[in-house]
Coordinates of C-alpha atoms in Angstrom, one line a residue:
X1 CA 0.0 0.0 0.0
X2 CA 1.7 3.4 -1.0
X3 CA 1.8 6.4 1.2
X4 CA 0.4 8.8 -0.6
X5 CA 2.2 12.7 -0.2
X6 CA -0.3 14.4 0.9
X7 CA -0.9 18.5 1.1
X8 CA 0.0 20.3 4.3
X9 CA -2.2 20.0 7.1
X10 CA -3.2 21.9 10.3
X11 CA -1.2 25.1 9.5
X12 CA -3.6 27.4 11.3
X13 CA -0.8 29.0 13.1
X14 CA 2.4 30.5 11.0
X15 CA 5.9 31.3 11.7
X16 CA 5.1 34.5 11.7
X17 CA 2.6 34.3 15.0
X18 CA 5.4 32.0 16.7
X19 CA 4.0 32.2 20.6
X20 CA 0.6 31.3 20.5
X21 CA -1.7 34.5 20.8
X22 CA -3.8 33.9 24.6
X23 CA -7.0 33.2 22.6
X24 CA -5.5 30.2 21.2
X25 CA -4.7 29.3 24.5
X26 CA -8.3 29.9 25.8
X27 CA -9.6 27.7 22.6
X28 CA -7.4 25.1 23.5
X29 CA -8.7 25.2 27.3
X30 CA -12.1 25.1 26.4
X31 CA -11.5 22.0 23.9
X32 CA -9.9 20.5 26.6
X33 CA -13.5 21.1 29.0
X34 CA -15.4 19.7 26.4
X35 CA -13.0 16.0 26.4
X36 CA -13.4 16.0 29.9
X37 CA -16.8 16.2 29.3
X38 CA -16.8 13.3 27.0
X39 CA -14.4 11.1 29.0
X40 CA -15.8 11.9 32.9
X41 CA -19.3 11.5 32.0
X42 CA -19.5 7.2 32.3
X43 CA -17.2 7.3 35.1
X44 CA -19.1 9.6 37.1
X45 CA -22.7 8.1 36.1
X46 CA -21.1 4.3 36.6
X47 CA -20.7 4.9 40.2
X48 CA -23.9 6.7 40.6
X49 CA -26.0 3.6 38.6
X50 CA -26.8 1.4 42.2
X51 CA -28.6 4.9 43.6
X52 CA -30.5 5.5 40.6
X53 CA -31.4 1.9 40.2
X54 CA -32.6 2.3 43.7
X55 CA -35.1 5.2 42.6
X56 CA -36.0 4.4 39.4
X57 CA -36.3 0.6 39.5
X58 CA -35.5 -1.5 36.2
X59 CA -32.2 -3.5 37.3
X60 CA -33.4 -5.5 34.2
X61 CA -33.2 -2.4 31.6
X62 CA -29.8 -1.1 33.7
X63 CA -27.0 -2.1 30.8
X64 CA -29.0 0.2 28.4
X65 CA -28.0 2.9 30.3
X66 CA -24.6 2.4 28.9
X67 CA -25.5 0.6 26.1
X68 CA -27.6 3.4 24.6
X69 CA -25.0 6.2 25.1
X70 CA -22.5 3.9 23.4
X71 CA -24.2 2.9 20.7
X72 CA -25.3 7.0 20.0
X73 CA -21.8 8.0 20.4
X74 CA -20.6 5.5 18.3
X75 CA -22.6 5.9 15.6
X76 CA -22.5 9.5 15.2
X77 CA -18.7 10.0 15.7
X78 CA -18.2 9.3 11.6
X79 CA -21.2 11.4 11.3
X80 CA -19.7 15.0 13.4
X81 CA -16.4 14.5 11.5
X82 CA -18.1 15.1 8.2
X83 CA -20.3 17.5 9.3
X84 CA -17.0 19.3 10.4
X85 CA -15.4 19.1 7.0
X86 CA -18.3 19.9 5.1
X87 CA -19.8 22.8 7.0
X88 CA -17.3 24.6 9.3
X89 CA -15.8 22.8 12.5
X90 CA -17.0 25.7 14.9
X91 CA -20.7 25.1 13.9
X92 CA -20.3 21.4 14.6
X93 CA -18.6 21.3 17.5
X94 CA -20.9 23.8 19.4
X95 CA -24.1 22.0 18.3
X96 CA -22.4 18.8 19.5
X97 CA -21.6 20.4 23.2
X98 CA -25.6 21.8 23.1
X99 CA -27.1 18.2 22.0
X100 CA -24.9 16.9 24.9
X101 CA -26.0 19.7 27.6
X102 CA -29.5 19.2 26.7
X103 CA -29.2 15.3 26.9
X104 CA -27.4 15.8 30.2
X105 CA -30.2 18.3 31.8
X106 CA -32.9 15.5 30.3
X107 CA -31.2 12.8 32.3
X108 CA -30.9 14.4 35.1
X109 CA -34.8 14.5 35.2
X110 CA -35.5 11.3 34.0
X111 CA -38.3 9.6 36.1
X112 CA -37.8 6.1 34.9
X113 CA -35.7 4.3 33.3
X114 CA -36.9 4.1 29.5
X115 CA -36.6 8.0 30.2
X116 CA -33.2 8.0 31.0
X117 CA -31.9 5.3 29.0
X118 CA -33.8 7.7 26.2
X119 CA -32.2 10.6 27.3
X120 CA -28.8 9.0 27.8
X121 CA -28.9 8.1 24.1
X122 CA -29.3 11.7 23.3
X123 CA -26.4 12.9 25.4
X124 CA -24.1 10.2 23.4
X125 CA -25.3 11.6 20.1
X126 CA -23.7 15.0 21.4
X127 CA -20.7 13.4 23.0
X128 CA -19.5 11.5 19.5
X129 CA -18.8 15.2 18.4
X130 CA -17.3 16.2 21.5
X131 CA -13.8 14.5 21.1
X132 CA -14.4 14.6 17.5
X133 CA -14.6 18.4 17.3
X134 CA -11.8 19.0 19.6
X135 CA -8.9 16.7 17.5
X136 CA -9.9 18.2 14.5
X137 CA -10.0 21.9 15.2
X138 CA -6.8 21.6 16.9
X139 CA -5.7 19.8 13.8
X140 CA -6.7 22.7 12.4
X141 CA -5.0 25.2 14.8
X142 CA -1.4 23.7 15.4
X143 CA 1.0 22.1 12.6
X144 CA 1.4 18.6 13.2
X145 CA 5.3 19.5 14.3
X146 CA 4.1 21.7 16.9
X147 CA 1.1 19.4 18.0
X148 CA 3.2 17.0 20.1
X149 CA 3.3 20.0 23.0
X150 CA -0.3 19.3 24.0
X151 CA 0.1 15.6 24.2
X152 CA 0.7 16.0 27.8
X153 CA -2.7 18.0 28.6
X154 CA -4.7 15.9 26.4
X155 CA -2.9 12.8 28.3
X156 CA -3.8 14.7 31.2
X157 CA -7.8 15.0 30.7
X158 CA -7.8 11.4 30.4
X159 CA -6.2 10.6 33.1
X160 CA -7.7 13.1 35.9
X161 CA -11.1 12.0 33.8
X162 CA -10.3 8.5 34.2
X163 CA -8.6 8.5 38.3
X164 CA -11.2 11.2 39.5
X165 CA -14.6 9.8 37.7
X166 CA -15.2 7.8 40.1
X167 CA -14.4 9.9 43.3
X168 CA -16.4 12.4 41.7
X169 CA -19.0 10.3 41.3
X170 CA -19.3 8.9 44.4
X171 CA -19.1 12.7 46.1
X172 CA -21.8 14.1 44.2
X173 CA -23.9 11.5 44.6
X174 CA -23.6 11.0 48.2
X175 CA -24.0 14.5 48.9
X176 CA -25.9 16.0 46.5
X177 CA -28.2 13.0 44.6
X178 CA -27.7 11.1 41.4
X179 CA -29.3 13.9 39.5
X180 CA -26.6 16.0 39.8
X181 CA -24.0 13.3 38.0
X182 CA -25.8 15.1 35.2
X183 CA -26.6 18.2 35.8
X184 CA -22.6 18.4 36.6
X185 CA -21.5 19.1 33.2
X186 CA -24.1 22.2 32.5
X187 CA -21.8 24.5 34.1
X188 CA -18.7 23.4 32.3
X189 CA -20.4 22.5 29.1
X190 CA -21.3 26.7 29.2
X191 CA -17.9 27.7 29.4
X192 CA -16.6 25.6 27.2
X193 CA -19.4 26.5 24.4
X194 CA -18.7 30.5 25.6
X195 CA -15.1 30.4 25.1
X196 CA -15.6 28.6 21.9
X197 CA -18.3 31.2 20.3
X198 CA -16.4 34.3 21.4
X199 CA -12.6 33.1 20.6
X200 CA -12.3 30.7 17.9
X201 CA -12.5 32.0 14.4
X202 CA -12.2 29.7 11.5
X203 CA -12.9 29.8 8.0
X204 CA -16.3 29.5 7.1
X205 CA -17.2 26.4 4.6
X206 CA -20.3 26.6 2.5
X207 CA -21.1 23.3 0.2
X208 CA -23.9 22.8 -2.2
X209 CA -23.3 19.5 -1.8
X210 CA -26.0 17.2 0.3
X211 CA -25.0 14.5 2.9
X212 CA -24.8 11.5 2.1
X213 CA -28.2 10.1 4.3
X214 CA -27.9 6.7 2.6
X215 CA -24.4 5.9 4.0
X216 CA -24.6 7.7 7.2
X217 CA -27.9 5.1 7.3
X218 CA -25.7 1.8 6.5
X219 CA -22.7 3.1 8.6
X220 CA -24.9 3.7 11.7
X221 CA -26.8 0.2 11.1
X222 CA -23.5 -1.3 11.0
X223 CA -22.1 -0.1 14.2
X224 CA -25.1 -0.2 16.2
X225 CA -25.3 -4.3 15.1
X226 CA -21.2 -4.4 15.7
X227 CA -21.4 -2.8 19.4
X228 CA -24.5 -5.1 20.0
X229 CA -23.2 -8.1 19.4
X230 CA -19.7 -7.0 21.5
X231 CA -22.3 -6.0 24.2
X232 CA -24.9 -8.8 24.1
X233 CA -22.6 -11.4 23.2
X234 CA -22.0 -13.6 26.2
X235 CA -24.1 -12.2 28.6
X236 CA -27.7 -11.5 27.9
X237 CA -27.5 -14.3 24.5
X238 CA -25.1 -17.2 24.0
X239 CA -22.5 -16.6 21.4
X240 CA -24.1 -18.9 19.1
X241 CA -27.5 -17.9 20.0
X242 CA -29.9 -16.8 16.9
X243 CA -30.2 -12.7 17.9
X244 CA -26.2 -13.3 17.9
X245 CA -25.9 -14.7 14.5
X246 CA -28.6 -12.1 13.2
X247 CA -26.6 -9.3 14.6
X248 CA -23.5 -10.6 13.0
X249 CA -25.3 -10.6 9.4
X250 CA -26.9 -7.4 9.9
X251 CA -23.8 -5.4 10.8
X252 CA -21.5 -7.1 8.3
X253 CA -23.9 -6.6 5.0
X254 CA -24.6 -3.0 6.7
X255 CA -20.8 -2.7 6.1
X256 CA -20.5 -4.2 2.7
X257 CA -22.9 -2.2 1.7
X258 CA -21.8 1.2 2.9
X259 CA -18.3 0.0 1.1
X260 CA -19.7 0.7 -2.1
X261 CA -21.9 2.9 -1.8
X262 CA -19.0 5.4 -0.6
X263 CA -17.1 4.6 -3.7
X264 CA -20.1 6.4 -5.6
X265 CA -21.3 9.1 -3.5
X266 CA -20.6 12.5 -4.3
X267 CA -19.9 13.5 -0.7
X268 CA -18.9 10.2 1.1
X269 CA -19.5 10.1 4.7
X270 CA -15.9 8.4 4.7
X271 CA -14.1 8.7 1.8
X272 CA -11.8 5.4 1.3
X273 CA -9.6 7.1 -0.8
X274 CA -7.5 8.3 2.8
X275 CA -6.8 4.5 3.5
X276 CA -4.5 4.6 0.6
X277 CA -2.3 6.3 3.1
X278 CA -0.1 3.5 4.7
X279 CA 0.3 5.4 8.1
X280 CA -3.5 6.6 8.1
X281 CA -4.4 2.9 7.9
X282 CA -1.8 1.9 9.9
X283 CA -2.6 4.1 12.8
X284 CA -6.5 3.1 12.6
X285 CA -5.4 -0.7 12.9
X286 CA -2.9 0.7 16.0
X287 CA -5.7 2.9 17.8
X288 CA -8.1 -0.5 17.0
X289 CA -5.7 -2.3 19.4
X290 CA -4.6 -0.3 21.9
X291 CA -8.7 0.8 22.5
X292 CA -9.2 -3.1 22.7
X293 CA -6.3 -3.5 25.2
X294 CA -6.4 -0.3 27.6
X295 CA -10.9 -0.8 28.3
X296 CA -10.0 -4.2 28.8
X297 CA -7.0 -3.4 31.6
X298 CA -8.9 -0.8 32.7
X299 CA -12.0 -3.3 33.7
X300 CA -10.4 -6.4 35.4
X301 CA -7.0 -4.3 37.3
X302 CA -9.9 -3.0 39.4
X303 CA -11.1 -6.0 39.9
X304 CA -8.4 -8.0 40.6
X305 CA -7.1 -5.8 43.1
X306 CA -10.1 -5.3 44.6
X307 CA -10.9 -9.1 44.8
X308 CA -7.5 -11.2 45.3
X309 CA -5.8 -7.9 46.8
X310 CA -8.9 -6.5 49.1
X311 CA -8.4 -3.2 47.9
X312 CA -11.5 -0.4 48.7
X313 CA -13.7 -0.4 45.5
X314 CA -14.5 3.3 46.6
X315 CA -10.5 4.4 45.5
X316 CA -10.8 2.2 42.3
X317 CA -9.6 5.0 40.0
X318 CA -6.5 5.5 42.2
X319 CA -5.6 1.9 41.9
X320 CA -4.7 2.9 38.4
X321 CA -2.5 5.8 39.2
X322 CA 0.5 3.5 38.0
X323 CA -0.6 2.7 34.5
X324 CA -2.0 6.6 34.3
X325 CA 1.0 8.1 35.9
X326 CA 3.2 6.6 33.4
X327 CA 1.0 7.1 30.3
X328 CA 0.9 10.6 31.3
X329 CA 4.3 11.4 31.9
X330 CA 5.6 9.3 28.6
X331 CA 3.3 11.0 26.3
X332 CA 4.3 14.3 27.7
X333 CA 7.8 13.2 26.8
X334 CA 6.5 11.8 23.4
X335 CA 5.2 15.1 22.6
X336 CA 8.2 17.1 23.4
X337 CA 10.6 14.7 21.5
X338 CA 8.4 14.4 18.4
X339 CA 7.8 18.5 18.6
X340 CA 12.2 19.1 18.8
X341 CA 12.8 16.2 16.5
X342 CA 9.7 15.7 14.1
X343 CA 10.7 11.9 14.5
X344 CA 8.2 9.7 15.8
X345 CA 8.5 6.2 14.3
X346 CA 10.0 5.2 17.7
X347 CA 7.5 5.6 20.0
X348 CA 4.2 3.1 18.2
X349 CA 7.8 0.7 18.0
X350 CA 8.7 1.8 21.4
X351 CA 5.1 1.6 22.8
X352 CA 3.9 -1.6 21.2
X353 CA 7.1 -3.5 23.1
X354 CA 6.2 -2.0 26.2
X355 CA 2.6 -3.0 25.5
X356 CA 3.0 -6.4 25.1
X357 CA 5.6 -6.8 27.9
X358 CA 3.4 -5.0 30.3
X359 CA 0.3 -7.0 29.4
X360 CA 2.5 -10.1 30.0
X361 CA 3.7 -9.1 33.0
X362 CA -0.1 -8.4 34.0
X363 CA -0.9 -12.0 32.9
X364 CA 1.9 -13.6 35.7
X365 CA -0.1 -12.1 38.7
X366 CA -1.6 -14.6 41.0
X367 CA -3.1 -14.7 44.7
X368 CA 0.5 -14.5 46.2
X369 CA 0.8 -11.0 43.7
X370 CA 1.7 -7.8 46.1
X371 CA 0.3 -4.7 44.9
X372 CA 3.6 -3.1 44.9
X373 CA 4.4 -5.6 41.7
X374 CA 1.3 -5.2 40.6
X375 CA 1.9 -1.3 40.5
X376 CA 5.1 -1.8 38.1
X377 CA 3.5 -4.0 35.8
X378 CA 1.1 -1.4 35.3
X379 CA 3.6 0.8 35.2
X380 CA 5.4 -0.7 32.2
X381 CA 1.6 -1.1 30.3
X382 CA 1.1 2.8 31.1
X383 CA 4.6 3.2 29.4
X384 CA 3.3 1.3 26.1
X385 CA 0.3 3.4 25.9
X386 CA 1.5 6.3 26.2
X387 CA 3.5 6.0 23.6
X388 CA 0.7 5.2 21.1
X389 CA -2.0 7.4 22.8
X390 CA -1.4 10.5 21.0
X391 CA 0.9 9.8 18.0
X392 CA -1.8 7.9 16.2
X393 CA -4.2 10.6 16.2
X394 CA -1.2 12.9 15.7
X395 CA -0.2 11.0 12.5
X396 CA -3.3 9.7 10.8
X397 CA -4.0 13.5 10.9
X398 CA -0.7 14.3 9.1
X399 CA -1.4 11.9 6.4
X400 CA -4.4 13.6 5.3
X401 CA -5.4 17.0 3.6
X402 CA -6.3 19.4 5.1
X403 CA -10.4 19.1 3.8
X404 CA -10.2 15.1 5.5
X405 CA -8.9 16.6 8.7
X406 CA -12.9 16.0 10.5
X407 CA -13.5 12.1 8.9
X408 CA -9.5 11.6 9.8
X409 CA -10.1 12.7 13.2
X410 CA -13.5 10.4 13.4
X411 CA -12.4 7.4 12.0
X412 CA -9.2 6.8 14.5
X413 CA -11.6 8.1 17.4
X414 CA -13.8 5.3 15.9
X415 CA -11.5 2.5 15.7
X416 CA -10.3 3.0 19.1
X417 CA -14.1 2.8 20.2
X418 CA -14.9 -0.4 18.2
X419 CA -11.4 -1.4 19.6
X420 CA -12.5 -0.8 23.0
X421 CA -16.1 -2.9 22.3
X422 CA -14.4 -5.4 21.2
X423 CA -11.7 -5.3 24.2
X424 CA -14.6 -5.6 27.0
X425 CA -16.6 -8.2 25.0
X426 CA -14.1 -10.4 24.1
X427 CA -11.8 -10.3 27.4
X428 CA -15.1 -10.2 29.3
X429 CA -15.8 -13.3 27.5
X430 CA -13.1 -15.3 28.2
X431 CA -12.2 -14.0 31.8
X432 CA -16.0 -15.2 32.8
X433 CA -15.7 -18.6 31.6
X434 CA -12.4 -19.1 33.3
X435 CA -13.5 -18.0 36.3
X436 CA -16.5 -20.0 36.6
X437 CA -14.8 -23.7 35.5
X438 CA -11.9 -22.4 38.3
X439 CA -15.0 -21.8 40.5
X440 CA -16.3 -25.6 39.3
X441 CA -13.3 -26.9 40.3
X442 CA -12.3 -25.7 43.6
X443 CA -15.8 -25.1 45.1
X444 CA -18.2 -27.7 42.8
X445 CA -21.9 -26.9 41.5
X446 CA -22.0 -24.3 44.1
X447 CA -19.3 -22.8 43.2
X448 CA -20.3 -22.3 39.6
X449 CA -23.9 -21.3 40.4
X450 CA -22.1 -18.3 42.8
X451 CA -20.8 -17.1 39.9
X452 CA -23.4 -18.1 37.1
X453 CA -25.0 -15.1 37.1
X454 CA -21.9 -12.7 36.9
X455 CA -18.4 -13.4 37.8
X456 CA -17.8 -10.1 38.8
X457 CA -18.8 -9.9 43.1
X458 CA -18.8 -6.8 44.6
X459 CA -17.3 -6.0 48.1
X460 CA -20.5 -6.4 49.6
X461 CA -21.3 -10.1 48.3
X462 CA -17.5 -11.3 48.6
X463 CA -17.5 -10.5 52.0
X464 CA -20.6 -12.7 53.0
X465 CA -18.6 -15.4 51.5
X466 CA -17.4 -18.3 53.9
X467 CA -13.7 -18.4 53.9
X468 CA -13.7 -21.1 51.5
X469 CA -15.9 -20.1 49.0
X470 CA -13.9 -16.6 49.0
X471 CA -10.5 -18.3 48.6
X472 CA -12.0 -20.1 45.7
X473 CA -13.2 -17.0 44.3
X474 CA -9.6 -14.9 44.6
X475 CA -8.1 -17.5 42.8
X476 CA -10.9 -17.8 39.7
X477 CA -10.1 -14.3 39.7
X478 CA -6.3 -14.6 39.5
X479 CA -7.2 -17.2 36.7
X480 CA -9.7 -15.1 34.8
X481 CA -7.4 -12.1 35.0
X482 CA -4.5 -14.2 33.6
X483 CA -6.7 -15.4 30.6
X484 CA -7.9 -11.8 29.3
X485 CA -4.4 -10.3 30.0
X486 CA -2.7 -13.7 27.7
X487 CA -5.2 -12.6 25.3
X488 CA -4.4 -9.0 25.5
X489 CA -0.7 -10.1 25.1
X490 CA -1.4 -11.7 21.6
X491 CA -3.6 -9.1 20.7
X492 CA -1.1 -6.4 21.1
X493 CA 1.6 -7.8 18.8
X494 CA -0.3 -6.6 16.2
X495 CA 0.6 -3.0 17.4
X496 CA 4.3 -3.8 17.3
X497 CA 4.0 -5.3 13.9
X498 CA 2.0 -2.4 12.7
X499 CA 4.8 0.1 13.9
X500 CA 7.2 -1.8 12.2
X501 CA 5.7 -0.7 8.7
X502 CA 4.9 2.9 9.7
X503 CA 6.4 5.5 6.9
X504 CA 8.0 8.5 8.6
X505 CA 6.6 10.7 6.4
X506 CA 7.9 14.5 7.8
X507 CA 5.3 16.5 9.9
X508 CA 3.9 19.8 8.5
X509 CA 5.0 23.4 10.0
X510 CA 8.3 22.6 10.9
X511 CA 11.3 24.2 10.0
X512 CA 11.3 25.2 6.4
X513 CA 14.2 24.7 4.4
X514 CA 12.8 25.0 0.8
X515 CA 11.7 28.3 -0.6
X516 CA 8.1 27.2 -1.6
X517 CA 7.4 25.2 1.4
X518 CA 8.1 28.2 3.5
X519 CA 5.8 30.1 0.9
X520 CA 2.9 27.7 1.3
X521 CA 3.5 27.8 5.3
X522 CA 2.5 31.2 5.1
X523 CA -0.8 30.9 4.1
X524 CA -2.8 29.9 7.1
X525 CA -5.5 27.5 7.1
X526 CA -7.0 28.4 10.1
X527 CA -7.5 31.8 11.6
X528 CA -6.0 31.9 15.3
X529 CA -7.7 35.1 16.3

C-alpha cells in the first residue's frame, strides 16, 4: 500500500505568530473542558447507577444505560467529523456540546428508566462530536510539528477524567443526589461553548453538496449491530444464539454495503480514498488495538485488586495511578521529543514492546501477587500506551489533507471505540468462563452457580462469603485475570508489527528549508484570532 504525499495540514498557526496569541490558549482550554466532558461522564454516572437503580427501579433495563450512550456516540462519531469538514468545525462542534448539555439536563430528570436510558442516548449523540470536534479543530489550529506540545494536557484530561470519575462520582452522589452526575456538566459545558463562540475563528465552509443520508444510514446500522453483538454477546444471549448470528449478518452486510456505496457518493461520509495512506491505515489498525487492550485493563485491574488484593472499590480510580501516571508522563515526553525532533517512528515501535511486555507481566499475577508488583507491571503497560495514545491521532491527521482533517479525526476516534467494544466483550468473554470452570473446580456446582450469574462480586457479596468459598473466588479471579491479559498479550503484537511498517513521512509546519514550502507555510488555514 503506497503512502500517498499528501498537502499540508493543520497550519492554522504561521511562523510568523510563533507564541501562541492567549485566545489560542483559551480555545485550547475550552476544547480541553469539552474532552473531559466526553471522557468523565460514564465514570461519574457508573458509580452513581446502584442509587439510581434504587429510585428508578428497572435492574433488568440497567445495561441500556450504557449501552444506549454507546451505541449513540458510536454511531455518530463518523457522522460529526463530516459535518465538520463539510460545513465549518466551529458550527459542529458547538451543536455537538448543546445536543450533549440538553441530553445531560434530560437525564438528570429522567423519572424512569426508558426516560433516562432515552435521554442517555441523546447525550451520546452530542458526546461523539465532542472529542471529534476537539482533534480536529486543533488539527486545524497547530501544525502537526508543533502538536506533540499538547500531548501532555490531552494525556492529562484522560487521566484526571479517568482516576477522578469515580471519586467524583461517588461525592456528588452521596452529597448532593444522582441527579446531579448530570446536571454536573451544565456549568462546564457553558464555558466551554462560551469560550468557543467568542474566541475561535475559522474559515467559514459553504457546500452545495447534500450528505450522504444513505451511507450515514448503513454506517450507523452497522455499528449499532457491531457494538450489540460486542455488548450482548456472552451475557444477555449465547455466542451462538440466533439474535447473535442475526446481529452478525446485519452489521457485516450494513458494512458491505456502505463500502460501495462510498465509492459512488458525491460527498462520502468516509471517503476510502484516505486509507491509501499507509500510516492513516496503519494508525487506525494501532488505535483499534490499543482501544481493545487499555478498556479491557482498565476493567479487570480493578477487579483483581479489589478481589484477590482487598483493595477499597470506593479508591478504584486511584488503583490505576500506576498505568495513568506513566501514560501521562511518557506522552508528555513523546510530545516534546516528536515537537524538537519531528521523528516519531520510535514511539508506536517503542510503545507496542512495552505493550506487550506490560500485558505479559499483567498476565503472571496470581493470589500471592503484592500490589507493589502489581503497580510496576502497570507501570510498564502505562509506558506502552502512552506511547501510542497520541501519535496515532497525531499522524493519521498528518497523512491527510487538510479538507479530511474531520473524517481523519472520526475514524481513528472510531476504531479506538470499536477497539475498545471489542476489548470488554471479548476479554469479558473469556475471563468469565475461566473464572467459573476455576469456580467448578475448587468449590463444585456451588461454586459455579455463585458465579453463574456474573463473575464479577462486589465487596458487599464477597464478604458474605465463607472463607472457603472466598478463597476459591480470589483465585478464579487470578485465573480469569490471567486469561484476558494472555489474550491482550497476543492481541497487542499486532501493534508492534504495525509500527514496524509505519512511513516516517515528515510532519507539517516545521522548520522550512525549501523556498516554496516556507511560501505555502505562510498561508494559514485556520484563523487563530
Amino acid at each position: 500500500m503506497a503512502d500517498t504525499q499528501q498537502a499540508p495540514a493543520g497550519q492554522g498557526i504561521s511562523e510568523e505568530q510563533g507564541k501562541q496569541p492567549k485566545s489560542v490558549r483559551v480555545v485550547l482550554l475550552a476544547l480541553m473542558i469539552a474532552m473531559m466532558l466526553a471522557m468523565l461522564d460514564n465514570m461519574i454516572v457508573g458509580t452513581a447507577m446502584p442509587t439510581i437503580v434504587g429510585e428508578l427501579g428497572g435492574l433488568q433495563h440497567l445495561s441500556w444505560v450504557v449501552t444506549g450512550y454507546t451505541l449513540a456516540t458510536a454511531a455518530a462519531t463518523p457522522i460529526w467529523g463530516k459535518l465538520g469538514d463539510m460545513y465549518g468545525r466551529k458550527g459542529a462542534f458547538m451543536a455537538s456540546i448543546v445536543i450533549f448539555l440538553i441530553g445531560s439536563a434530560l437525564s438528570g430528570m429522567a423519572q424512569d428508566m426508558g426516560q433516562l436510558i432515552g435521554f442517555r442516548a441523546v447525550q451520546g449523540l452530542g458526546a461523539g462530536g465532542l472529542m471529534v470536534g476537539v482533534m480536529a479543530i486543533i488539527g486545524d489550529l497547530v501544525p502537526p510539528r508543533e502538536r506533540g506540545k499538547y500531548q501532555g494536557m490531552m494525556a492529562g484530561v484522560m487521566a484526571l477524567a479517568m482516576i477522578g470519575g469515580p471519586l467524583v462520582g461517588g461525592t456528588i452522589t452521596d452529597n448532593w443526589g444522582w441527579r446531579w452526575a448530570f446536571y454536573i456538566n451544565l456549568p462546564l459545558g457553558v464555558i466551554a461553548l462560551a469560550a468557543v463562540s467568542a474566541v475561535l475563528h475559522l474559515p467559514k465552509k459553504r457546500t452545495k453538496t447534500r450528505i450522504d443520508y444513505l451511507g450515514a444510514a448503513l454506517l450507523t446500522v452497522g455499528i449499532t449491530a457491531i457494538v450489540l453483538v460486542t455488548t450482548w454477546g456472552g451475557t444477555e444471549y449465547a455466542w451462538t444464539s440466533a439474535r447473535i448470528m442475526e446481529l452478525c449478518a446485519i452489521g457485516i452486510v450494513s458494512l458491505i454495503a456502505f463500502v460501495i456505496w462510498q465509492t459512488k457518493a458525491a460527498e462520502p461520509v468516509l471517503p476510502l480514498h484516505i486509507f491509501r495512506s499507509r500510516n492513516f491505515t496503519l494508525m487506525s489498525v494501532i488505535g483499534f488495538v490499543t482501544g481493545f487492550v487499555m478498556f479491557g485493563a482498565t476493567l479487570f485491574l480493578p477487579l483483581y485488586q479489589q478481589s484477590v488484593q482487598g483493595a477499597s472499590a470506593t479508591n478504584s480510580g486511584l488503583l490505576l495511578l500506576p498505568m495513568l501516571g506513566a501514560m501521562l508522563v511518557t506522552s508528555m515526553v513523546a510530545g516534546r521529543v516528536t515537537t524538537n525532533s519531528g521523528r516519531y517512528k520510535i514511539f508506536p515501535i517503542a510503545g507496542g514492546v512495552l505493550m506487550v511486555a506490560g500485558l505479559y507481566l499483567l498476565s503472571l499475577m496470581d493470589t500471592g501477587t503484592s500490589r507493589f508488583t502489581s503497580g510496576v507491571y502497570m507501570a510498564v503497560l502505562g509506558l506502552g500506551m502512552g506511547c501510542l495514545m497520541q501519535i496515532t491521532m497525531l499522524v493519521a491527521q498528518n497523512s491527510v489533507q487538510m479538507k479530511d482533517m474531520g473524517v481523519a479525526s472520526s475514524s481513528t476516534t472510531l476504531f479506538r471505540t470499536l477497539g475498545s467494544s471489542f476489548g470488554v466483550a471479548i476479554m469479558g468473554a473469556l475471563f468469565n468462563h475461566r473464572v467459573q470452570d476455576v469456580m467448578a473446580e475448587r468449590a463444585g456446582s456451588a461454586g459455579r452457580q455463585l458465579t453463574e450469574q456474573s463473575a464479577q462480586l462486589d465487596a458487599a457479596s464477597l464478604a458474605k462469603l465463607p472463607a472457603a468459598a472466598r478463597e476459591a473466588y480470589q483465585h478464579a479471579v487470578s485465573a480469569g485475570t490471567h486469561s484476558a491479559f494472555l489474550l491482550g498479550t497476543a492481541v497487542a503484537v499486532i501493534v508492534l508489527i504495525a509500527a514496524v511498517f509505519v512511513k516516517e513521512v515528515p510532519l507539517k509546519g516545521g522548520p522550512q528549508k525549501d523556498p516554496a514550502d516556507a511560501a505555502q507555510a505562510q498561508a494559514p488555514v485556520a484563523e487563530a484570532v
